[in-house]
Coordinates of N, CA and C in Angstrom, one line a residue:
M240 N -12.5 14.6 40.1 CA -13.5 13.7 39.0 C -13.1 15.0 37.9
K241 N -12.0 15.5 37.3 CA -11.6 16.2 35.9 C -11.0 15.4 35.6
F242 N -9.6 15.0 36.1 CA -8.8 13.7 36.3 C -9.6 12.6 35.4
C243 N -10.2 12.4 35.8 CA -11.2 10.6 35.7 C -11.3 11.2 34.0
F244 N -12.5 12.3 34.5 CA -13.1 12.7 32.9 C -12.2 12.9 32.1
T245 N -11.6 13.2 32.2 CA -10.4 14.2 31.1 C -9.1 12.4 30.4
V246 N -8.6 11.3 31.4 CA -8.7 10.8 31.0 C -9.2 9.9 30.2
L247 N -10.8 9.6 30.4 CA -12.1 8.7 30.0 C -11.7 9.5 27.9
L248 N -11.8 10.8 28.4 CA -12.1 11.7 26.8 C -10.6 11.1 26.7
A249 N -9.5 11.1 26.7 CA -8.6 11.0 25.9 C -8.7 9.3 25.3
F250 N -8.8 8.7 26.2 CA -9.4 7.3 25.9 C -9.7 6.9 24.2
I251 N -11.3 7.3 24.9 CA -12.1 8.0 23.2 C -11.8 8.2 22.3
L252 N -10.9 9.6 22.2 CA -10.5 10.2 21.3 C -9.1 9.3 20.7
M253 N -8.4 8.6 21.0 CA -7.3 7.4 21.0 C -8.0 6.3 20.1
S254 N -9.1 5.8 20.3 CA -10.0 4.6 20.6 C -10.2 5.0 18.5
C255 N -10.3 6.2 18.9 CA -11.6 6.6 17.5 C -10.6 6.9 16.2
S256 N -9.0 7.1 16.4 CA -8.4 7.3 15.8 C -7.8 7.0 14.9
S257 N -7.2 6.4 13.4 CA -7.2 6.0 12.3 C -6.0 4.9 12.9
P258 N -5.8 3.5 12.9 CA -4.5 2.7 13.5 C -3.6 3.3 12.2
F259 N -3.6 3.7 10.9 CA -2.6 4.1 10.1 C -2.1 5.5 10.1
V260 N -1.9 6.2 10.4 CA -1.9 7.4 10.8 C -0.8 7.7 10.1
K261 N -0.1 7.3 10.6 CA 2.0 7.4 9.8 C 2.1 6.7 8.3
E262 N 1.5 5.7 8.4 CA 1.0 5.4 6.7 C 0.6 6.6 5.4
T263 N -0.9 7.0 6.5 CA -1.4 8.0 5.5 C 0.1 8.6 5.6
E264 N 0.8 9.1 6.0 CA 1.4 10.8 6.1 C 2.1 10.6 5.3
A265 N 2.7 9.7 5.7 CA 4.1 9.0 4.5 C 3.7 8.9 3.2
L266 N 2.5 8.2 2.8 CA 2.0 8.0 1.5 C 1.2 9.1 0.5
S267 N 0.8 10.0 1.9 CA 0.5 10.9 1.0 C 1.8 12.2 0.1
E268 N 2.3 12.0 1.5 CA 3.9 12.9 0.8 C 4.6 12.4 -0.5
L269 N 4.6 11.2 -0.7 CA 5.0 10.5 -1.1 C 4.4 10.1 -3.1
L270 N 2.9 10.6 -2.6 CA 2.0 10.7 -3.8 C 2.4 12.4 -4.2
E271 N 2.2 12.9 -3.3 CA 2.4 14.6 -4.0 C 3.7 14.7 -4.3
K272 N 5.1 14.0 -4.3 CA 5.7 14.2 -5.2 C 5.4 14.0 -6.9
Y273 N 4.5 13.3 -6.8 CA 4.2 13.1 -8.1 C 2.3 13.7 -8.7
E274 N 2.5 14.6 -8.1 CA 1.4 15.4 -7.8 C 0.0 14.7 -7.7
V275 N 0.0 13.6 -7.5 CA -1.3 12.6 -6.7 C -1.5 12.3 -5.6
S276 N -3.1 13.0 -5.1 CA -3.4 12.9 -3.7 C -4.4 11.4 -3.6
I277 N -3.9 10.9 -2.4 CA -5.1 10.0 -1.7 C -6.6 10.4 -2.3
P278 N -7.0 9.8 -2.7 CA -8.2 10.0 -3.5 C -9.4 9.3 -1.9
E279 N -11.0 10.1 -2.1 CA -11.9 9.9 -1.2 C -12.7 8.5 -1.8
D280 N -12.6 8.1 -2.8 CA -13.2 7.0 -3.1 C -12.2 5.7 -2.6
E281 N -12.5 4.0 -2.0 CA -11.6 3.0 -1.9 C -9.9 3.3 -3.3
H282 N -9.7 3.2 -3.6 CA -8.0 2.6 -3.9 C -7.2 1.6 -3.4
V283 N -6.8 1.2 -4.3 CA -5.0 0.3 -3.7 C -3.8 0.7 -3.7
Y284 N -2.6 1.2 -3.7 CA -1.8 1.6 -4.1 C -1.1 0.0 -4.0
V285 N 0.0 0.0 -4.7 CA 0.7 -1.6 -4.8 C 2.2 -0.6 -5.1
L286 N 3.2 -0.3 -4.3 CA 4.8 -0.4 -4.1 C 5.8 -1.6 -4.1
R287 N 6.4 -1.4 -4.9 CA 7.3 -2.3 -5.1 C 8.8 -1.6 -4.4
S288 N 9.4 -2.4 -3.8 CA 11.1 -1.9 -3.2 C 11.3 -2.1 -4.6
D289 N 12.9 -1.3 -3.6 CA 14.2 -1.9 -4.9 C 15.0 -3.4 -4.2
L290 N 14.1 -3.3 -2.8 CA 14.9 -4.3 -1.9 C 13.5 -5.4 -2.3
S291 N 14.5 -6.3 -3.1 CA 13.0 -6.8 -3.1 C 14.1 -8.7 -4.0
C292 N 13.3 -9.8 -3.8 CA 13.1 -10.9 -4.2 C 13.0 -10.9 -6.4
S293 N 13.6 -10.2 -6.8 CA 12.9 -9.8 -7.9 C 11.6 -10.8 -8.9
G294 N 11.9 -12.2 -8.5 CA 11.1 -13.6 -8.9 C 9.6 -13.0 -8.2
C295 N 10.0 -13.3 -6.8 CA 8.6 -13.4 -6.1 C 7.9 -12.0 -6.1
V296 N 8.4 -11.1 -6.4 CA 7.4 -10.1 -6.7 C 6.2 -10.2 -8.1
Q297 N 7.6 -10.6 -8.8 CA 6.4 -11.0 -10.6 C 5.8 -12.0 -10.1
R298 N 5.7 -13.0 -9.0 CA 5.2 -14.1 -9.2 C 3.6 -13.2 -8.2
I299 N 4.2 -12.7 -7.1 CA 2.7 -11.8 -7.0 C 2.2 -10.9 -8.0
F300 N 2.8 -10.4 -8.8 CA 1.9 -9.5 -9.8 C 1.6 -10.3 -10.7
I301 N 1.7 -12.1 -10.6 CA 1.2 -12.5 -11.7 C -0.1 -13.0 -11.3
Q302 N 0.2 -13.3 -9.9 CA -1.2 -13.5 -9.1 C -2.5 -13.4 -9.0
M303 N -2.0 -11.5 -8.7 CA -2.7 -10.5 -8.6 C -3.5 -10.5 -10.3
D304 N -2.6 -10.2 -11.2 CA -3.2 -10.5 -12.3 C -4.8 -12.2 -12.4
T305 N -4.0 -12.9 -12.2 CA -4.9 -14.3 -12.4 C -6.1 -13.8 -11.5
M306 N -5.7 -13.8 -9.8 CA -6.8 -12.9 -9.6 C -7.9 -12.1 -9.7
G307 N -7.7 -11.0 -10.6 CA -8.8 -10.6 -12.1 C -9.0 -9.5 -11.1
I308 N -7.6 -9.0 -10.0 CA -7.6 -8.6 -8.9 C -7.8 -6.5 -9.3
A309 N -7.1 -6.4 -10.1 CA -6.6 -5.6 -11.3 C -7.9 -5.0 -12.0
T310 N -9.0 -5.6 -12.8 CA -9.9 -5.7 -13.1 C -11.6 -5.7 -12.4
G311 N -10.8 -5.5 -11.3 CA -12.2 -5.5 -9.4 C -12.7 -3.6 -9.9
D312 N -13.2 -3.8 -8.9 CA -14.4 -2.0 -8.4 C -13.5 -1.2 -7.9
V313 N -12.5 -2.0 -7.2 CA -11.9 -1.1 -7.1 C -10.4 -0.8 -7.9
P314 N -10.0 0.2 -8.1 CA -8.5 1.1 -9.1 C -7.0 0.6 -8.5
I315 N -6.3 0.3 -9.3 CA -4.9 0.2 -7.9 C -4.3 1.1 -9.1
T316 N -3.2 1.3 -7.8 CA -1.7 2.4 -9.1 C -0.3 1.1 -7.7
I317 N 0.7 1.2 -9.4 CA 1.5 0.7 -8.7 C 2.3 1.4 -9.5
L318 N 3.1 1.6 -8.0 CA 4.3 2.6 -8.1 C 5.6 1.7 -8.3
T319 N 6.8 1.9 -8.7 CA 7.7 1.3 -8.4 C 8.9 1.9 -9.9
S320 N 10.8 1.6 -9.4 CA 11.5 2.1 -10.2 C 11.1 1.8 -11.4
S321 N 10.5 1.1 -12.4 CA 10.5 0.8 -13.7 C 9.5 0.4 -14.1
E322 N 8.7 0.4 -15.5 CA 8.3 0.1 -15.2 C 8.0 -1.6 -16.3
S323 N 9.1 -2.3 -16.5 CA 9.3 -2.9 -16.6 C 9.5 -4.1 -15.5
F324 N 9.4 -4.6 -14.2 CA 8.9 -4.8 -13.2 C 7.7 -5.4 -13.4
V325 N 7.0 -4.7 -14.0 CA 5.2 -4.6 -14.1 C 5.1 -5.9 -15.6
P326 N 4.4 -7.1 -15.1 CA 4.0 -8.3 -16.4 C 3.3 -6.8 -17.4
K327 N 3.3 -7.0 -18.5 CA 2.4 -6.1 -19.2 C 1.0 -6.2 -19.4
Q328 N 0.5 -7.2 -19.0 CA -0.9 -7.9 -19.0 C -1.6 -7.3 -17.8
L329 N -0.9 -7.0 -16.3 CA -0.7 -6.1 -15.5 C -0.9 -5.0 -15.9
L330 N -0.2 -4.3 -16.6 CA 0.3 -3.2 -16.4 C -1.2 -2.5 -17.5
S331 N -1.3 -3.1 -18.1 CA -3.2 -2.3 -18.8 C -4.2 -2.4 -18.3
D332 N -4.1 -2.8 -17.1 CA -5.2 -2.6 -16.4 C -5.4 -1.8 -15.1
V333 N -4.1 -1.2 -14.7 CA -3.9 -0.7 -13.6 C -3.2 1.3 -14.2
E334 N -2.7 1.9 -13.0 CA -2.3 3.0 -13.3 C -0.9 2.7 -12.4
F335 N 0.2 3.4 -13.5 CA 1.2 3.3 -13.2 C 1.9 4.5 -12.7
I336 N 3.0 5.0 -11.5 CA 3.6 5.8 -11.6 C 5.3 5.2 -11.3
E337 N 6.2 6.0 -12.3 CA 7.0 5.4 -12.2 C 7.9 6.7 -11.4
D338 N 8.4 5.6 -10.3 CA 9.6 6.1 -9.1 C 10.9 6.5 -9.2
V339 N 10.9 7.2 -10.3 CA 12.8 7.0 -10.9 C 13.4 7.1 -10.3
N340 N 13.5 8.2 -8.8 CA 14.5 8.6 -8.0 C 14.0 8.0 -6.7
N341 N 13.8 6.5 -6.9 CA 12.9 5.7 -5.5 C 12.8 6.3 -4.5
E342 N 11.9 7.0 -4.3 CA 10.7 8.3 -3.2 C 10.5 7.3 -2.7
F343 N 10.0 6.3 -2.6 CA 8.9 4.8 -2.3 C 10.0 4.9 -0.7
Q344 N 11.2 4.3 -1.1 CA 12.7 4.1 -0.5 C 12.7 4.8 1.0
K345 N 12.5 6.1 0.6 CA 12.5 7.0 1.5 C 11.7 7.6 2.5
F346 N 10.8 7.0 1.8 CA 9.1 7.0 2.7 C 9.1 6.2 3.9
F347 N 9.9 5.2 3.0 CA 9.2 3.9 3.7 C 10.4 2.8 3.4
P348 N 11.9 3.7 5.0 CA 13.4 2.8 4.6 C 12.7 1.2 5.3
Y349 N 11.9 1.2 5.7 CA 12.0 -0.3 6.5 C 11.2 -1.3 4.9
A350 N 10.9 -1.0 4.4 CA 10.2 -1.8 3.1 C 10.7 -3.1 1.8
V351 N 10.3 -3.8 2.2 CA 10.5 -5.2 1.3 C 9.7 -5.9 0.5
N352 N 10.4 -6.0 -0.7 CA 9.5 -6.5 -2.0 C 8.4 -5.7 -1.8
V353 N 7.1 -6.0 -1.6 CA 5.8 -5.4 -2.0 C 5.2 -4.6 -1.2
S354 N 4.8 -3.6 -0.8 CA 3.3 -3.0 0.1 C 2.5 -3.0 -0.3
F355 N 1.1 -3.5 0.0 CA -0.2 -2.9 -0.3 C -0.8 -1.6 0.5
F356 N -1.2 -0.6 0.0 CA -1.9 0.5 0.9 C -3.9 0.5 0.2
K357 N -4.5 -0.2 0.9 CA -5.5 0.4 1.0 C -6.2 1.5 0.9
T358 N -7.0 2.9 0.7 CA -7.4 4.0 1.2 C -8.2 3.7 1.2
K359 N -9.0 4.7 1.6 CA -10.4 5.3 1.4 C -10.7 6.6 1.6
D360 N -11.3 8.1 1.9 CA -11.7 9.0 2.5 C -10.5 9.3 2.9
R361 N -9.3 9.3 1.8 CA -8.4 10.2 1.8 C -7.2 9.4 3.1
K362 N -7.9 8.1 3.8 CA -6.2 7.7 4.7 C -6.4 6.5 4.3
V363 N -5.3 5.7 5.0 CA -5.2 4.7 4.3 C -5.9 3.8 5.5
I364 N -6.3 2.9 5.2 CA -7.5 1.5 5.9 C -6.4 0.4 6.4
G365 N -5.8 0.3 5.2 CA -5.7 -1.1 5.7 C -3.7 -1.0 4.7
Y366 N -3.3 -2.1 4.9 CA -1.8 -2.3 5.0 C -1.2 -3.4 5.6
K367 N 0.0 -4.0 4.2 CA 0.2 -5.3 4.1 C 1.6 -5.1 3.4
M368 N 2.4 -5.6 4.2 CA 4.6 -5.6 3.0 C 4.1 -7.3 3.6
I369 N 4.3 -7.0 2.5 CA 5.2 -8.2 1.8 C 6.6 -8.8 2.1
E370 N 7.1 -9.5 3.2 CA 8.2 -9.4 3.2 C 9.1 -10.6 2.7
T371 N 8.3 -12.2 3.1 CA 8.2 -12.9 2.9 C 9.2 -13.4 1.2
T372 N 9.9 -14.4 1.5 CA 10.0 -14.9 0.0 C 9.6 -16.8 -0.1
D373 N 9.2 -17.1 0.9 CA 8.8 -18.0 0.8 C 7.3 -18.5 -0.2
S374 N 7.3 -19.2 -1.2 CA 6.3 -19.3 -1.9 C 5.2 -20.2 -1.6
N375 N 5.4 -20.5 -0.5 CA 4.2 -20.7 0.2 C 3.1 -20.3 1.5
I376 N 4.0 -18.9 1.6 CA 3.7 -18.1 2.4 C 2.9 -16.8 1.9
Y377 N 3.5 -16.2 1.0 CA 3.1 -14.9 0.4 C 2.0 -15.2 -0.4
P378 N 1.6 -16.1 -1.3 CA 0.4 -16.0 -2.1 C -0.6 -16.2 -1.0
K379 N -0.8 -17.1 0.1 CA -1.9 -16.6 1.3 C -1.9 -14.8 1.6
E380 N -0.5 -14.3 1.9 CA -1.1 -13.1 2.5 C -1.6 -11.9 1.2
V381 N -1.1 -12.8 0.0 CA -2.1 -11.9 -1.2 C -3.7 -11.7 -1.3
T382 N -3.9 -12.7 -0.8 CA -4.8 -13.3 -1.1 C -5.8 -12.7 -0.1
A383 N -5.4 -12.7 1.2 CA -6.1 -12.4 2.3 C -6.1 -11.1 2.2
F384 N -5.6 -9.9 1.7 CA -4.8 -8.8 1.7 C -6.4 -8.4 0.6
F385 N -6.4 -8.7 -0.4 CA -7.4 -8.6 -1.2 C -9.0 -9.1 -1.6
S386 N -8.5 -9.8 -0.1 CA -10.0 -10.5 0.4 C -10.9 -9.2 1.5
E387 N -9.9 -8.8 1.9 CA -10.9 -7.5 3.2 C -11.3 -7.0 2.4
K388 N -12.6 -6.7 3.6 CA -13.2 -5.9 3.0 C -13.2 -4.7 4.0

């Protein structure tokens, strides 16, 4: 009987835990490098990898600007190795962290192109890596990520 209770309790605890534990830990450690922490309020982090198709990433940033995402209710922070990778019109509406030492790639070595992190209550609650360069696919993925509630 004790065994069944223990298994049931373990199952309940696992089902209640955040599905993005590893992403939360890695993002927290990355942001600490820049003396920033994941806030309580909802926030979106857009991390541009140096392993990317520059044209694809530019189109993703332009799509974000066109959709008015940066001027919405949820603050956005873009982290990339150079400010020059972000269109000026988008840069004026977001927070920016210059990742000069490419820390992002150390914490997310598998990441390519752009990764989106939605956070709330100091945890990652949504994560999407846009790894495709297919212009028929990635605009839909960007729209879907920002449409999720």
